[in-house]
PDB file of C-alpha atoms and ligand atoms in Angstrom:
ATOM      1  CA  MET I  28     -15.625   9.509  26.363  1.00  0.00           C
ATOM      2  CA  LYS I  29     -13.090  10.803  23.731  1.00  0.00           C
ATOM      3  CA  VAL I  30      -9.776   9.719  25.235  1.00  0.00           C
ATOM      4  CA  LEU I  31      -7.448   8.884  22.499  1.00  0.00           C
ATOM      5  CA  ARG I  32      -6.641   9.709  18.947  1.00  0.00           C
ATOM      6  CA  LEU I  33      -4.780   7.895  16.218  1.00  0.00           C
ATOM      7  CA  ILE I  34      -2.230  10.411  15.417  1.00  0.00           C
ATOM      8  CA  SER I  35       0.974  11.167  13.564  1.00  0.00           C
ATOM      9  CA  VAL I  36       4.027   9.308  14.589  1.00  0.00           C
ATOM     10  CA  VAL I  37       5.967  12.409  15.148  1.00  0.00           C
ATOM     11  CA  SER I  38       3.614  15.423  15.677  1.00  0.00           C
ATOM     12  CA  PHE I  39       3.250  15.245  19.358  1.00  0.00           C
ATOM     13  CA  SER I  40       6.417  13.608  20.335  1.00  0.00           C
ATOM     14  CA  ALA I  41       7.888  15.326  23.470  1.00  0.00           C
ATOM     15  CA  SER I  42      11.031  16.511  21.951  1.00  0.00           C
ATOM     16  CA  GLY I  43       9.437  18.059  18.861  1.00  0.00           C
ATOM     17  CA  VAL I  44      12.366  16.920  16.730  1.00  0.00           C
ATOM     18  CA  TYR I  45      12.237  14.619  13.741  1.00  0.00           C
ATOM     19  CA  GLY I  46      14.075  11.845  15.363  1.00  0.00           C
ATOM     20  CA  TRP I  47      12.765   8.292  15.772  1.00  0.00           C
ATOM     21  CA  GLY I  48       9.363   9.010  14.789  1.00  0.00           C
ATOM     22  CA  ALA I  49      10.785   9.780  11.369  1.00  0.00           C
ATOM     23  CA  SER I  50      12.598   6.465  11.332  1.00  0.00           C
ATOM     24  CA  GLY I  51       9.141   4.635  11.581  1.00  0.00           C
ATOM     25  CA  HIS I  52       7.787   6.531   8.504  1.00  0.00           C
ATOM     26  CA  GLN I  53      10.992   6.055   6.544  1.00  0.00           C
ATOM     27  CA  ALA I  54      11.025   2.367   7.090  1.00  0.00           C
ATOM     28  CA  VAL I  55       7.468   2.041   5.892  1.00  0.00           C
ATOM     29  CA  GLY I  56       8.509   3.897   2.699  1.00  0.00           C
ATOM     30  CA  TYR I  57      11.562   1.754   2.116  1.00  0.00           C
ATOM     31  CA  VAL I  58       9.531  -1.447   2.730  1.00  0.00           C
ATOM     32  CA  ALA I  59       7.005  -0.172   0.052  1.00  0.00           C
ATOM     33  CA  MET I  60       9.805   0.544  -2.472  1.00  0.00           C
ATOM     34  CA  GLN I  61      10.444  -3.228  -2.511  1.00  0.00           C
ATOM     35  CA  PHE I  62       7.097  -4.092  -3.683  1.00  0.00           C
ATOM     36  CA  LEU I  63       6.190  -1.483  -6.340  1.00  0.00           C
ATOM     37  CA  ALA I  64       4.908  -2.666  -9.664  1.00  0.00           C
ATOM     38  CA  PRO I  65       6.642  -1.263 -12.797  1.00  0.00           C
ATOM     39  CA  ASN I  66       4.446   1.754 -13.457  1.00  0.00           C
ATOM     40  CA  ALA I  67       4.111   2.767  -9.896  1.00  0.00           C
ATOM     41  CA  LEU I  68       7.773   2.540  -9.283  1.00  0.00           C
ATOM     42  CA  SER I  69       8.565   4.634 -12.390  1.00  0.00           C
ATOM     43  CA  PHE I  70       6.105   7.354 -11.348  1.00  0.00           C
ATOM     44  CA  VAL I  71       7.476   7.412  -7.806  1.00  0.00           C
ATOM     45  CA  LYS I  72      11.246   7.660  -9.140  1.00  0.00           C
ATOM     46  CA  SER I  73      10.470  10.339 -11.601  1.00  0.00           C
ATOM     47  CA  SER I  74       8.129  12.279  -9.348  1.00  0.00           C
ATOM     48  CA  LEU I  75      10.364  12.328  -6.274  1.00  0.00           C
ATOM     49  CA  GLY I  76      13.587  12.547  -8.319  1.00  0.00           C
ATOM     50  CA  SER I  77      17.024  13.262  -6.724  1.00  0.00           C
ATOM     51  CA  THR I  78      15.644  15.460  -3.913  1.00  0.00           C
ATOM     52  CA  TYR I  79      14.292  12.366  -2.275  1.00  0.00           C
ATOM     53  CA  SER I  80      16.838   9.765  -3.859  1.00  0.00           C
ATOM     54  CA  GLN I  81      13.841   8.623  -5.937  1.00  0.00           C
ATOM     55  CA  SER I  82      12.523   6.798  -2.860  1.00  0.00           C
ATOM     56  CA  LEU I  83       9.470   6.827  -0.724  1.00  0.00           C
ATOM     57  CA  GLY I  84      11.802   6.295   2.330  1.00  0.00           C
ATOM     58  CA  PRO I  85      13.197   9.824   2.444  1.00  0.00           C
ATOM     59  CA  ALA I  86      10.038  11.410   1.156  1.00  0.00           C
ATOM     60  CA  ALA I  87       7.950   9.763   4.082  1.00  0.00           C
ATOM     61  CA  THR I  88       8.874  12.574   6.557  1.00  0.00           C
ATOM     62  CA  TRP I  89       8.082  15.610   4.292  1.00  0.00           C
ATOM     63  CA  ALA I  90       4.444  15.750   5.626  1.00  0.00           C
ATOM     64  CA  ASP I  91       5.892  16.170   9.102  1.00  0.00           C
ATOM     65  CA  GLU I  92       8.692  18.692   8.242  1.00  0.00           C
ATOM     66  CA  ILE I  93       6.124  21.056   6.651  1.00  0.00           C
ATOM     67  CA  LYS I  94       4.289  21.445   9.923  1.00  0.00           C
ATOM     68  CA  SER I  95       6.407  24.347  10.835  1.00  0.00           C
ATOM     69  CA  ASN I  96       5.688  25.912   7.422  1.00  0.00           C
ATOM     70  CA  SER I  97       2.730  28.415   8.001  1.00  0.00           C
ATOM     71  CA  ALA I  98       1.648  27.910   4.317  1.00  0.00           C
ATOM     72  CA  TYR I  99       0.737  24.360   5.323  1.00  0.00           C
ATOM     73  CA  SER I 100      -0.990  25.091   8.644  1.00  0.00           C
ATOM     74  CA  TRP I 101      -4.223  23.918   7.031  1.00  0.00           C
ATOM     75  CA  ALA I 102      -2.790  20.447   6.738  1.00  0.00           C
ATOM     76  CA  SER I 103      -2.316  19.696  10.437  1.00  0.00           C
ATOM     77  CA  GLU I 104      -5.580  18.091  10.909  1.00  0.00           C
ATOM     78  CA  LEU I 105      -4.756  15.601   8.087  1.00  0.00           C
ATOM     79  CA  HIS I 106      -2.363  13.524  10.246  1.00  0.00           C
ATOM     80  CA  TYR I 107      -4.755  11.828  12.558  1.00  0.00           C
ATOM     81  CA  VAL I 108      -8.425  10.764  13.234  1.00  0.00           C
ATOM     82  CA  ASP I 109      -9.876  11.193  16.690  1.00  0.00           C
ATOM     83  CA  ALA I 110     -10.733   7.697  17.603  1.00  0.00           C
ATOM     84  CA  GLU I 111     -13.173   7.144  20.581  1.00  0.00           C
ATOM     85  CA  ASP I 112     -11.413   4.984  22.977  1.00  0.00           C
ATOM     86  CA  ASN I 113     -11.926   4.070  26.539  1.00  0.00           C
ATOM     87  CA  PRO I 114      -9.237   1.304  27.082  1.00  0.00           C
ATOM     88  CA  PRO I 115      -9.330  -1.444  27.727  1.00  0.00           C
ATOM     89  CA  SER I 116     -12.972  -2.034  27.264  1.00  0.00           C
ATOM     90  CA  SER I 117     -13.661  -0.120  24.004  1.00  0.00           C
ATOM     91  CA  CYS I 118     -11.622   1.249  21.093  1.00  0.00           C
ATOM     92  CA  SER I 119     -13.254   2.227  17.845  1.00  0.00           C
ATOM     93  CA  VAL I 120     -12.957   4.512  14.895  1.00  0.00           C
ATOM     94  CA  SER I 121     -15.879   5.730  12.756  1.00  0.00           C
ATOM     95  CA  GLN I 122     -15.466   8.021   9.972  1.00  0.00           C
ATOM     96  CA  SER I 123     -18.870   9.905  10.282  1.00  0.00           C
ATOM     97  CA  ARG I 124     -18.387  10.359  14.021  1.00  0.00           C
ATOM     98  CA  ASP I 125     -14.636  10.993  14.136  1.00  0.00           C
ATOM     99  CA  CYS I 126     -14.115  12.881  10.861  1.00  0.00           C
ATOM    100  CA  ALA I 127     -17.282  14.936  10.994  1.00  0.00           C
ATOM    101  CA  SER I 128     -15.457  18.197   9.860  1.00  0.00           C
ATOM    102  CA  GLY I 129     -14.414  16.325   6.805  1.00  0.00           C
ATOM    103  CA  LYS I 130     -10.810  17.101   7.501  1.00  0.00           C
ATOM    104  CA  CYS I 131      -8.816  14.145   8.867  1.00  0.00           C
ATOM    105  CA  ILE I 132      -6.424  11.375   7.759  1.00  0.00           C
ATOM    106  CA  LEU I 133      -9.135   9.486   6.047  1.00  0.00           C
ATOM    107  CA  THR I 134     -10.435  12.371   3.953  1.00  0.00           C
ATOM    108  CA  ALA I 135      -6.583  13.172   3.233  1.00  0.00           C
ATOM    109  CA  ILE I 136      -6.097   9.634   1.776  1.00  0.00           C
ATOM    110  CA  ALA I 137      -9.222  10.087  -0.336  1.00  0.00           C
ATOM    111  CA  ASN I 138      -8.125  13.545  -1.645  1.00  0.00           C
ATOM    112  CA  TYR I 139      -4.405  12.698  -2.454  1.00  0.00           C
ATOM    113  CA  THR I 140      -5.559   9.302  -4.007  1.00  0.00           C
ATOM    114  CA  THR I 141      -7.485  11.221  -6.411  1.00  0.00           C
ATOM    115  CA  ARG I 142      -4.841  13.902  -7.018  1.00  0.00           C
ATOM    116  CA  VAL I 143      -1.783  11.626  -7.404  1.00  0.00           C
ATOM    117  CA  VAL I 144      -3.249  10.094 -10.555  1.00  0.00           C
ATOM    118  CA  ASP I 145      -4.797  13.455 -11.971  1.00  0.00           C
ATOM    119  CA  THR I 146      -2.811  14.090 -15.096  1.00  0.00           C
ATOM    120  CA  GLY I 147      -4.501  17.585 -15.289  1.00  0.00           C
ATOM    121  CA  LEU I 148      -2.445  18.542 -12.154  1.00  0.00           C
ATOM    122  CA  SER I 149       1.306  19.849 -12.339  1.00  0.00           C
ATOM    123  CA  ALA I 150       4.138  17.697 -11.532  1.00  0.00           C
ATOM    124  CA  ALA I 151       4.614  19.608  -8.277  1.00  0.00           C
ATOM    125  CA  GLN I 152       0.945  18.961  -7.310  1.00  0.00           C
ATOM    126  CA  ARG I 153       1.225  15.333  -8.034  1.00  0.00           C
ATOM    127  CA  GLN I 154       4.402  15.092  -6.128  1.00  0.00           C
ATOM    128  CA  GLU I 155       2.820  16.786  -3.066  1.00  0.00           C
ATOM    129  CA  ALA I 156      -0.147  14.101  -3.308  1.00  0.00           C
ATOM    130  CA  LEU I 157       2.432  11.361  -3.545  1.00  0.00           C
ATOM    131  CA  LYS I 158       4.299  12.774  -0.494  1.00  0.00           C
ATOM    132  CA  PHE I 159       1.090  13.042   1.561  1.00  0.00           C
ATOM    133  CA  LEU I 160       0.001   9.590   0.677  1.00  0.00           C
ATOM    134  CA  ASP I 161       3.505   8.235   1.533  1.00  0.00           C
ATOM    135  CA  HIS I 162       3.111   9.716   4.860  1.00  0.00           C
ATOM    136  CA  VAL I 163      -0.628   9.352   5.788  1.00  0.00           C
ATOM    137  CA  LEU I 164      -0.992   5.826   4.538  1.00  0.00           C
ATOM    138  CA  CYS I 165       1.816   4.983   7.006  1.00  0.00           C
ATOM    139  CA  GLU I 166       0.205   6.818   9.840  1.00  0.00           C
ATOM    140  CA  PHE I 167      -1.760   3.921  11.029  1.00  0.00           C
ATOM    141  CA  ILE I 168       1.063   2.509  12.899  1.00  0.00           C
ATOM    142  CA  LEU I 169       0.371   2.466  16.495  1.00  0.00           C
ATOM    143  CA  ARG I 170      -0.264   5.724  18.264  1.00  0.00           C
ATOM    144  CA  TYR I 171      -2.573   7.551  20.229  1.00  0.00           C
ATOM    145  CA  GLN I 172      -2.614  10.825  22.103  1.00  0.00           C
ATOM    146  CA  PHE I 173      -4.274  11.535  25.216  1.00  0.00           C
ATOM    147  CA  LEU I 174      -6.421  14.585  24.788  1.00  0.00           C
ATOM    148  CA  ALA I 175      -5.223  17.110  27.135  1.00  0.00           C
ATOM    149  CA  GLU I 176      -8.569  17.864  28.787  1.00  0.00           C
ATOM    150  CA  ALA I 177      -9.104  14.204  29.496  1.00  0.00           C
ATOM    151  CA  LEU I 178      -6.270  13.998  31.875  1.00  0.00           C
ATOM    152  CA  GLY I 179      -5.915  17.601  33.300  1.00  0.00           C
ATOM    153  CA  GLY I 180      -3.272  18.546  30.686  1.00  0.00           C
ATOM    154  CA  ASN I 181      -0.712  15.729  31.515  1.00  0.00           C
ATOM    155  CA  ASP I 182       0.347  12.906  29.344  1.00  0.00           C
ATOM    156  CA  ILE I 183       1.070   9.679  30.850  1.00  0.00           C
ATOM    157  CA  SER I 184       4.601   9.820  32.273  1.00  0.00           C
ATOM    158  CA  VAL I 185       6.728   6.602  31.971  1.00  0.00           C
ATOM    159  CA  LYS I 186      10.312   5.536  31.971  1.00  0.00           C
ATOM    160  CA  CYS I 187      12.461   4.099  29.209  1.00  0.00           C
ATOM    161  CA  SER I 188      15.948   2.971  30.230  1.00  0.00           C
ATOM    162  CA  GLY I 189      16.026   5.344  33.202  1.00  0.00           C
ATOM    163  CA  SER I 190      14.950   8.482  31.418  1.00  0.00           C
ATOM    164  CA  THR I 191      11.512   9.991  31.913  1.00  0.00           C
ATOM    165  CA  THR I 192       9.316  10.125  28.821  1.00  0.00           C
ATOM    166  CA  ASN I 193       5.608   9.640  28.093  1.00  0.00           C
ATOM    167  CA  LEU I 194       3.737   6.860  26.796  1.00  0.00           C
ATOM    168  CA  HIS I 195       3.190   8.475  23.445  1.00  0.00           C
ATOM    169  CA  SER I 196       6.863   8.994  22.751  1.00  0.00           C
ATOM    170  CA  PHE I 197       7.646   5.633  24.108  1.00  0.00           C
ATOM    171  CA  TRP I 198       5.590   4.258  21.173  1.00  0.00           C
ATOM    172  CA  ASP I 199       6.711   6.879  18.733  1.00  0.00           C
ATOM    173  CA  SER I 200      10.462   6.748  19.303  1.00  0.00           C
ATOM    174  CA  GLY I 201      11.593   4.971  22.543  1.00  0.00           C
ATOM    175  CA  ILE I 202      10.892   1.510  21.266  1.00  0.00           C
ATOM    176  CA  ILE I 203      12.163   2.130  17.619  1.00  0.00           C
ATOM    177  CA  ASN I 204      15.293   3.933  18.879  1.00  0.00           C
ATOM    178  CA  LYS I 205      16.254   1.063  21.069  1.00  0.00           C
ATOM    179  CA  LEU I 206      15.296  -1.599  18.501  1.00  0.00           C
ATOM    180  CA  LEU I 207      17.340   0.020  15.731  1.00  0.00           C
ATOM    181  CA  ALA I 208      20.374   0.411  17.995  1.00  0.00           C
ATOM    182  CA  ALA I 209      20.176  -3.251  19.308  1.00  0.00           C
ATOM    183  CA  CYS I 210      19.345  -5.166  16.277  1.00  0.00           C
ATOM    184  CA  TYR I 211      19.883  -3.062  13.021  1.00  0.00           C
ATOM    185  CA  GLY I 212      23.083  -1.121  13.432  1.00  0.00           C
ATOM    186  CA  ASN I 213      20.924   2.112  13.722  1.00  0.00           C
ATOM    187  CA  SER I 214      20.222   1.629   9.974  1.00  0.00           C
ATOM    188  CA  VAL I 215      16.707   2.262   8.948  1.00  0.00           C
ATOM    189  CA  THR I 216      17.234   0.672   5.476  1.00  0.00           C
ATOM    190  CA  THR I 217      18.713  -2.471   7.063  1.00  0.00           C
ATOM    191  CA  TRP I 218      15.590  -2.803   9.273  1.00  0.00           C
ATOM    192  CA  ALA I 219      13.275  -2.092   6.095  1.00  0.00           C
ATOM    193  CA  ASN I 220      15.120  -4.754   4.116  1.00  0.00           C
ATOM    194  CA  THR I 221      14.775  -7.202   7.037  1.00  0.00           C
ATOM    195  CA  LEU I 222      10.933  -6.581   7.248  1.00  0.00           C
ATOM    196  CA  ALA I 223      10.713  -6.826   3.461  1.00  0.00           C
ATOM    197  CA  THR I 224      12.426 -10.156   3.478  1.00  0.00           C
ATOM    198  CA  ARG I 225      10.107 -11.476   6.177  1.00  0.00           C
ATOM    199  CA  ILE I 226       7.151 -10.508   3.860  1.00  0.00           C
ATOM    200  CA  LYS I 227       8.677 -12.125   0.715  1.00  0.00           C
ATOM    201  CA  SER I 228       9.964 -15.408   2.254  1.00  0.00           C
ATOM    202  CA  GLY I 229       9.758 -15.383   6.008  1.00  0.00           C
ATOM    203  CA  ALA I 230       7.723 -14.994   9.059  1.00  0.00           C
ATOM    204  CA  TYR I 231       5.199 -12.607   7.437  1.00  0.00           C
ATOM    205  CA  ALA I 232       4.764 -14.433   4.192  1.00  0.00           C
ATOM    206  CA  SER I 233       1.700 -16.382   5.252  1.00  0.00           C
ATOM    207  CA  SER I 234      -0.153 -13.369   6.570  1.00  0.00           C
ATOM    208  CA  ALA I 235       0.773 -10.753   4.069  1.00  0.00           C
ATOM    209  CA  SER I 236      -2.231 -11.385   1.857  1.00  0.00           C
ATOM    210  CA  SER I 237      -4.667 -10.724   4.761  1.00  0.00           C
ATOM    211  CA  TRP I 238      -2.930  -7.381   5.535  1.00  0.00           C
ATOM    212  CA  ILE I 239      -4.173  -5.829   2.173  1.00  0.00           C
ATOM    213  CA  SER I 240      -7.684  -7.235   2.388  1.00  0.00           C
ATOM    214  CA  CYS I 241     -10.090  -4.626   3.511  1.00  0.00           C
ATOM    215  CA  SER I 242     -13.009  -6.673   4.748  1.00  0.00           C
ATOM    216  CA  SER I 243     -14.025  -5.993   8.209  1.00  0.00           C
ATOM    217  CA  THR I 244     -16.528  -7.594  10.567  1.00  0.00           C
ATOM    218  CA  THR I 245     -18.553  -4.365  10.635  1.00  0.00           C
ATOM    219  CA  ALA I 246     -18.672  -3.544   6.955  1.00  0.00           C
ATOM    220  CA  ALA I 247     -21.388  -5.261   4.926  1.00  0.00           C
ATOM    221  CA  ALA I 248     -19.422  -6.349   1.778  1.00  0.00           C
ATOM    222  CA  LYS I 249     -15.998  -7.873   1.295  1.00  0.00           C
ATOM    223  CA  ARG I 250     -13.759  -5.463  -0.446  1.00  0.00           C
ATOM    224  CA  SER I 251     -10.271  -5.392  -2.016  1.00  0.00           C
ATOM    225  CA  ILE I 252      -8.085  -2.442  -2.622  1.00  0.00           C
ATOM    226  CA  GLU I 253      -8.931  -2.732  -6.408  1.00  0.00           C
ATOM    227  CA  ASP I 254     -12.802  -2.361  -5.589  1.00  0.00           C
ATOM    228  CA  ASP I 255     -12.177   0.391  -3.254  1.00  0.00           C
ATOM    229  CA  ILE I 256     -10.245   2.508  -5.548  1.00  0.00           C
ATOM    230  CA  SER I 257     -12.119   1.790  -8.739  1.00  0.00           C
ATOM    231  CA  ASP I 258     -15.477   2.565  -7.124  1.00  0.00           C
ATOM    232  CA  PHE I 259     -13.933   5.711  -5.696  1.00  0.00           C
ATOM    233  CA  LEU I 260     -12.342   7.062  -8.709  1.00  0.00           C
ATOM    234  CA  ARG I 261     -15.356   6.513 -10.982  1.00  0.00           C
ATOM    235  CA  PRO I 262     -16.774   9.797 -12.252  1.00  0.00           C
ATOM    236  CA  ARG I 263     -19.237  11.449  -9.781  1.00  0.00           C
ATOM    237  CA  ALA I 264     -18.782   8.483  -7.306  1.00  0.00           C
ATOM    238  CA  ILE I 265     -19.949   9.041  -3.810  1.00  0.00           C
ATOM    239  CA  THR I 266     -18.631   5.843  -2.356  1.00  0.00           C
ATOM    240  CA  PRO I 267     -16.295   6.554   0.526  1.00  0.00           C
ATOM    241  CA  LEU I 268     -12.941   4.472   0.728  1.00  0.00           C
ATOM    242  CA  GLN I 269     -13.330   1.493   3.073  1.00  0.00           C
ATOM    243  CA  CYS I 270      -9.710   0.090   3.108  1.00  0.00           C
ATOM    244  CA  PRO I 271      -8.160   3.100   5.131  1.00  0.00           C
ATOM    245  CA  LEU I 272     -10.927   2.850   7.625  1.00  0.00           C
ATOM    246  CA  VAL I 273     -10.516  -0.890   8.102  1.00  0.00           C
ATOM    247  CA  TRP I 274      -6.860  -0.324   8.466  1.00  0.00           C
ATOM    248  CA  ALA I 275      -7.258   2.490  11.065  1.00  0.00           C
ATOM    249  CA  GLN I 276      -9.649   0.185  13.015  1.00  0.00           C
ATOM    250  CA  ASP I 277      -6.934  -2.469  12.860  1.00  0.00           C
ATOM    251  CA  SER I 278      -4.290  -0.310  14.472  1.00  0.00           C
ATOM    252  CA  ASN I 279      -6.681   1.248  16.871  1.00  0.00           C
ATOM    253  CA  LYS I 280      -7.334  -2.145  18.332  1.00  0.00           C
ATOM    254  CA  PHE I 281      -3.953  -2.287  19.815  1.00  0.00           C
ATOM    255  CA  ASP I 282      -4.861   0.737  22.128  1.00  0.00           C
ATOM    256  CA  CYS I 283      -7.191  -1.569  23.954  1.00  0.00           C
ATOM    257  CA  SER I 284      -5.344  -4.882  23.738  1.00  0.00           C
ATOM    258  CA  TYR I 285      -1.813  -3.787  24.430  1.00  0.00           C
ATOM    259  CA  VAL I 286      -0.948  -0.180  24.827  1.00  0.00           C
ATOM    260  CA  PHE I 287      -2.734   0.321  28.123  1.00  0.00           C
ATOM    261  CA  THR I 288      -1.675  -2.786  29.715  1.00  0.00           C
ATOM    262  CA  TYR I 289       1.648  -0.942  30.878  1.00  0.00           C
ATOM    263  CA  THR I 290       2.501  -1.133  34.708  1.00  0.00           C
ATOM    264  CA  LYS I 291       2.541   2.403  36.307  1.00  0.00           C
ATOM    265  CA  PHE I 292       5.961   3.561  37.353  1.00  0.00           C
ATOM    266  CA  ALA I 293       7.694   0.642  35.478  1.00  0.00           C
ATOM    267  CA  ASP I 294      10.629   1.136  33.261  1.00  0.00           C
ATOM    268  CA  LEU I 295       8.867   0.138  30.043  1.00  0.00           C
ATOM    269  CA  CYS I 296      12.121  -0.207  28.163  1.00  0.00           C
ATOM    270  CA  THR I 297      13.593  -2.905  30.467  1.00  0.00           C
ATOM    271  CA  THR I 298      10.572  -4.904  30.981  1.00  0.00           C
ATOM    272  CA  SER I 299       8.516  -7.446  29.065  1.00  0.00           C
ATOM    273  CA  TYR I 300       6.281  -4.411  27.991  1.00  0.00           C
ATOM    274  CA  TYR I 301       9.195  -3.512  25.586  1.00  0.00           C
ATOM    275  CA  SER I 302       9.852  -7.036  24.318  1.00  0.00           C
ATOM    276  CA  ASN I 303       6.168  -7.740  23.653  1.00  0.00           C
ATOM    277  CA  ALA I 304       5.783  -4.407  21.908  1.00  0.00           C
ATOM    278  CA  ILE I 305       8.562  -5.094  19.356  1.00  0.00           C
ATOM    279  CA  PRO I 306       6.563  -7.591  17.226  1.00  0.00           C
ATOM    280  CA  ILE I 307       3.599  -5.325  17.244  1.00  0.00           C
ATOM    281  CA  VAL I 308       5.710  -2.359  15.953  1.00  0.00           C
ATOM    282  CA  GLU I 309       7.578  -4.497  13.377  1.00  0.00           C
ATOM    283  CA  THR I 310       4.414  -6.014  11.995  1.00  0.00           C
ATOM    284  CA  GLN I 311       2.591  -2.709  11.896  1.00  0.00           C
ATOM    285  CA  ILE I 312       5.524  -1.159   9.893  1.00  0.00           C
ATOM    286  CA  ALA I 313       5.811  -4.018   7.474  1.00  0.00           C
ATOM    287  CA  LYS I 314       2.038  -4.138   6.915  1.00  0.00           C
ATOM    288  CA  GLN I 315       1.893  -0.365   6.325  1.00  0.00           C
ATOM    289  CA  GLY I 316       4.812  -0.666   3.698  1.00  0.00           C
ATOM    290  CA  TYR I 317       2.989  -3.494   2.023  1.00  0.00           C
ATOM    291  CA  ARG I 318      -0.316  -1.644   1.849  1.00  0.00           C
ATOM    292  CA  LEU I 319       1.285   1.540   0.587  1.00  0.00           C
ATOM    293  CA  ALA I 320       2.868  -0.512  -2.272  1.00  0.00           C
ATOM    294  CA  ALA I 321      -0.365  -2.171  -2.875  1.00  0.00           C
ATOM    295  CA  TRP I 322      -2.271   1.070  -3.012  1.00  0.00           C
ATOM    296  CA  LEU I 323       0.211   2.680  -5.540  1.00  0.00           C
ATOM    297  CA  ASN I 324       0.168  -0.437  -7.600  1.00  0.00           C
ATOM    298  CA  VAL I 325      -3.604  -0.435  -7.909  1.00  0.00           C
ATOM    299  CA  LEU I 326      -3.458   3.343  -8.859  1.00  0.00           C
ATOM    300  CA  PHE I 327      -0.637   3.080 -11.469  1.00  0.00           C
ATOM    301  CA  ASP I 328      -0.694  -0.559 -12.718  1.00  0.00           C
ATOM    302  CA  GLY I 329      -4.339  -1.423 -12.226  1.00  0.00           C
ATOM    303  CA  SER I 330      -3.709  -4.304  -9.769  1.00  0.00           C
ATOM    304  CA  ILE I 331      -2.155  -5.118  -6.423  1.00  0.00           C
ATOM    305  CA  ASP I 332       0.512  -7.001  -8.232  1.00  0.00           C
ATOM    306  CA  LEU I 333       2.313  -8.257  -5.007  1.00  0.00           C
ATOM    307  CA  PRO I 334       4.136 -11.459  -4.225  1.00  0.00           C
TER     308      PRO I 334
HETATM  309  C1  NAG T  13      -6.978  18.372  -1.346  1.00  0.00           C
HETATM  310  O1  NAG T  13      -5.608  18.656  -1.398  1.00  0.00           O
HETATM  311  C2  NAG T  13      -5.268  20.003  -1.912  1.00  0.00           C
HETATM  312  C3  NAG T  13      -3.835  20.191  -2.267  1.00  0.00           C
HETATM  313  O2  NAG T  13      -3.144  19.940  -1.169  1.00  0.00           O
HETATM  314  C4  NAG T  13      -5.733  21.028  -1.018  1.00  0.00           C
HETATM  315  O3  NAG T  13      -5.625  22.429  -1.323  1.00  0.00           O
HETATM  316  C5  NAG T  13      -7.308  20.822  -0.487  1.00  0.00           C
HETATM  317  O4  NAG T  13      -7.701  21.485   0.514  1.00  0.00           O
HETATM  318  C6  NAG T  13      -7.625  19.200  -0.274  1.00  0.00           C
HETATM  319  N1  NAG T  13      -8.986  19.073  -0.186  1.00  0.00           N
HETATM  320  C7  NAG T  13      -9.540  18.454   0.977  1.00  0.00           C
HETATM  321  C8  NAG T  13     -11.068  18.319   0.868  1.00  0.00           C
HETATM  322  O5  NAG T  13      -8.934  18.081   1.873  1.00  0.00           O
END
């Protein structure tokens, strides 16, 4: 049964505004900025320019902002892949099954990976590719959307600090909203800097190298981002990218292991469901920033080049 999808942090939030979902994306972009190798950094700065303060942080929400622009209506499917989940027993992502139309987040990553380094394209086209990558490589945070038909048109209603919300926006924005206020003075950059420091010399330092490995238990061969990108960009290559799929599978696992362990009718923001969700959200944001930097470093500098 198709129940869940991995989906954009913002697109289906109940309010429809670019609020906290945007903060999650921006944090990923700001984390990535701290790990860019010289050529990647110089491309990012010159391509994004003053419009985006030369930073992947502010540019990370562009792909959500254009959703209301009819010229970009074709791009709405690029934000997610329909995962096939039946929590808590099975959660999985398969490119051939879940992206059969050839238009989903996985193909978007492939398309914009090619385009961002294509010197035959205009500066505007390459900036568009960079902004899509900035956004979609961060999409694998933790998210899901109940397909309307699976639940008679209703999302799962839950409470956060007394207000009624739904499970999707709790993960998109409720948790991050509360966390930023409680621990980071409502500053996305303070949050991102804290996460980057944990990667460089703190709690995440020992696991960071495993975050950018793309080996999976189901895939035949061990792969690195370098293998993935060099095989993919070879002329007339037909090898699909493996890393984004492995990363999608990594995020999707949380649907089974944690997201659906909530207690019905409980206030999720005042219970252990919230406190146990924090390390998941923070690790996922840090991971995605690190992966985004690694991806751009391989593309522009030829190697991962990370601490
Ligand atoms: C690749 O990106 C370009 C530019 O945004 C878009 O026009 C095209 O449809 C995309 N191709 C695929 C296969 O997604």
